[in-house]
Coordinates of C-alpha atoms in Angstrom, one line a residue:
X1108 CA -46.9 -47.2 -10.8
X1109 CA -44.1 -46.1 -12.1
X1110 CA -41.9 -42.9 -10.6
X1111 CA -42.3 -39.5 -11.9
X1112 CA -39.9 -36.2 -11.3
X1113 CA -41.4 -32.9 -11.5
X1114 CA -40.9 -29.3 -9.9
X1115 CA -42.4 -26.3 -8.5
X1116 CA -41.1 -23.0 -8.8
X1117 CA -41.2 -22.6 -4.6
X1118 CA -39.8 -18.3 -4.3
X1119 CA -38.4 -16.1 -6.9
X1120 CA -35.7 -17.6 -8.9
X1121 CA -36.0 -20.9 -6.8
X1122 CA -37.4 -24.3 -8.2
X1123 CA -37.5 -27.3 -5.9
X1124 CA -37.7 -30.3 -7.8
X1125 CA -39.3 -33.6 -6.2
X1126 CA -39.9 -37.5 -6.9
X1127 CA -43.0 -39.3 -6.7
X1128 CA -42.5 -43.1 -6.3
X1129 CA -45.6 -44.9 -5.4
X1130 CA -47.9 -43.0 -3.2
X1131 CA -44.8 -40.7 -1.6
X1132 CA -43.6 -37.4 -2.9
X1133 CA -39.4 -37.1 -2.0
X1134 CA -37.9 -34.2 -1.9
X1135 CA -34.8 -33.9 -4.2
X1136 CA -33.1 -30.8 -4.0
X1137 CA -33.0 -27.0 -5.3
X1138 CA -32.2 -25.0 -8.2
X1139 CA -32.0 -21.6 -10.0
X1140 CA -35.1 -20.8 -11.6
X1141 CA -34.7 -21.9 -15.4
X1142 CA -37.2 -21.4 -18.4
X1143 CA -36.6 -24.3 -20.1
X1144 CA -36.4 -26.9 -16.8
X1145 CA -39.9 -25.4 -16.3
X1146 CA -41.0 -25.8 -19.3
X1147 CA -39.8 -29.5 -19.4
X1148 CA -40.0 -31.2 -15.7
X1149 CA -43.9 -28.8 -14.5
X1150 CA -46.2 -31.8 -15.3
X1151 CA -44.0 -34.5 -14.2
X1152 CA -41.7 -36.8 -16.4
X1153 CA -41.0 -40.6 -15.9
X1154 CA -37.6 -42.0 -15.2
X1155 CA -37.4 -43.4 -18.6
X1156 CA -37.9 -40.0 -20.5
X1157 CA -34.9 -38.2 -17.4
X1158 CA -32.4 -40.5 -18.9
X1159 CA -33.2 -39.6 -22.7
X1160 CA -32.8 -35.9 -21.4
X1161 CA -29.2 -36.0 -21.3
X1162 CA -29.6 -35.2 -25.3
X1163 CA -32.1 -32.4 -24.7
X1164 CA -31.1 -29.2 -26.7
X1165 CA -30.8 -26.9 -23.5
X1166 CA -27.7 -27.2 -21.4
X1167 CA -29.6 -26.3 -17.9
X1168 CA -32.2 -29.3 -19.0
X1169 CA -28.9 -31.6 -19.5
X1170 CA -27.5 -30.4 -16.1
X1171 CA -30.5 -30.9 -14.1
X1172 CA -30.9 -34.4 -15.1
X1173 CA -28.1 -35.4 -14.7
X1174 CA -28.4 -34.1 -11.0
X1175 CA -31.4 -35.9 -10.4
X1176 CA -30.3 -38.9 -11.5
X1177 CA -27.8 -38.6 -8.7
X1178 CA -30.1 -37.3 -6.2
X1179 CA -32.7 -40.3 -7.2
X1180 CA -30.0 -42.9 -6.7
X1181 CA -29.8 -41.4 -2.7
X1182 CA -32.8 -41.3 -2.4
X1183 CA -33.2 -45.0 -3.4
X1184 CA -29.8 -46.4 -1.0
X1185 CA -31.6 -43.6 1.6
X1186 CA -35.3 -44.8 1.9
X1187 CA -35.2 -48.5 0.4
X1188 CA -37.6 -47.7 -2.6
X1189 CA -36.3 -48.8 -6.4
X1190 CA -37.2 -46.6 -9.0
X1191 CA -34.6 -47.7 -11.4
X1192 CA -35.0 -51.5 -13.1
X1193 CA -31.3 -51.9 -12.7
X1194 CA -31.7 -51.3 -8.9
X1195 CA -35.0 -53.9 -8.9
X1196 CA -32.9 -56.6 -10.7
X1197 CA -30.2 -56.1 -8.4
X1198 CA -32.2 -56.2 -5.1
X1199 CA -33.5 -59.5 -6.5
X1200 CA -30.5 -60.5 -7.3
X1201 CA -29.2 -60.1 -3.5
X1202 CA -32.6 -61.6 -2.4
X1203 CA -32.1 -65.2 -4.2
X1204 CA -28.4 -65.3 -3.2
X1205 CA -28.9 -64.6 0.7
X1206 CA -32.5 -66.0 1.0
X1207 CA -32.1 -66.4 4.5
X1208 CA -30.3 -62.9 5.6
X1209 CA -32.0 -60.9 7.9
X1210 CA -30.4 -57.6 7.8
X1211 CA -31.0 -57.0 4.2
X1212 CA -33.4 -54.1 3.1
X1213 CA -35.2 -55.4 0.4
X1214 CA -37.3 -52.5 -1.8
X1215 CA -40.3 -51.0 -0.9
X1216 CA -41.6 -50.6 -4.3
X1217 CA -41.6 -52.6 -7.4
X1218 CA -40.8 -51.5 -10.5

């Protein structure tokens, strides 16, 4: 299953924004309550479709993906998940270099 980000507006002028990477939902961070970031990240959008939103037409829309992108890559170094394919082909990568290490986190989830 591939990971979604979506948000919820949580109090007035707040929306927390969240990611859902297999069966988990990650908390991401907060932000001023925008129109257009409503409008856009409510039912959810792949990570695919948050990279093509650095060309969206609304600068708050650019600004907030460009944030989550960040806050995704902590979240993936934080809790061992991969939600990008760069980080997947990476971890494999690491994986058929040092086979036999056994301090290394491998991902929890397959992209």
């Amino acid at each position: 299953m591939a990971a979604k980000v979506y948000c919820r507006t949580t109090a007035k002028g707040v929306q927390t924004y969240y990611l859902t990477a297999g069966k988990e939902d990650y908390y991401l961070f907060d932000a001023d309550y925008r129109k257009s970031n409503k409008e856009f990240f409510s039912q959810g959008r792949y990570i695919q479709e948050l990279l093509d939103a650095k060309r969206h037409n609304s600068t708050s829309v650019r600004r907030i993906s460009t944030r989550l992108i960040n806050a995704v890559r902590y979240i993936e170094s934080e809790y061992a998940i991969c939600v990008f394919q760069q980080t997947a082909k990476k971890q494999q990568k690491k994986r058929s270099n040092k086979m036999f290490r056994k301090s290394e986190r491998a991902c929890a989830i397959a992209v």
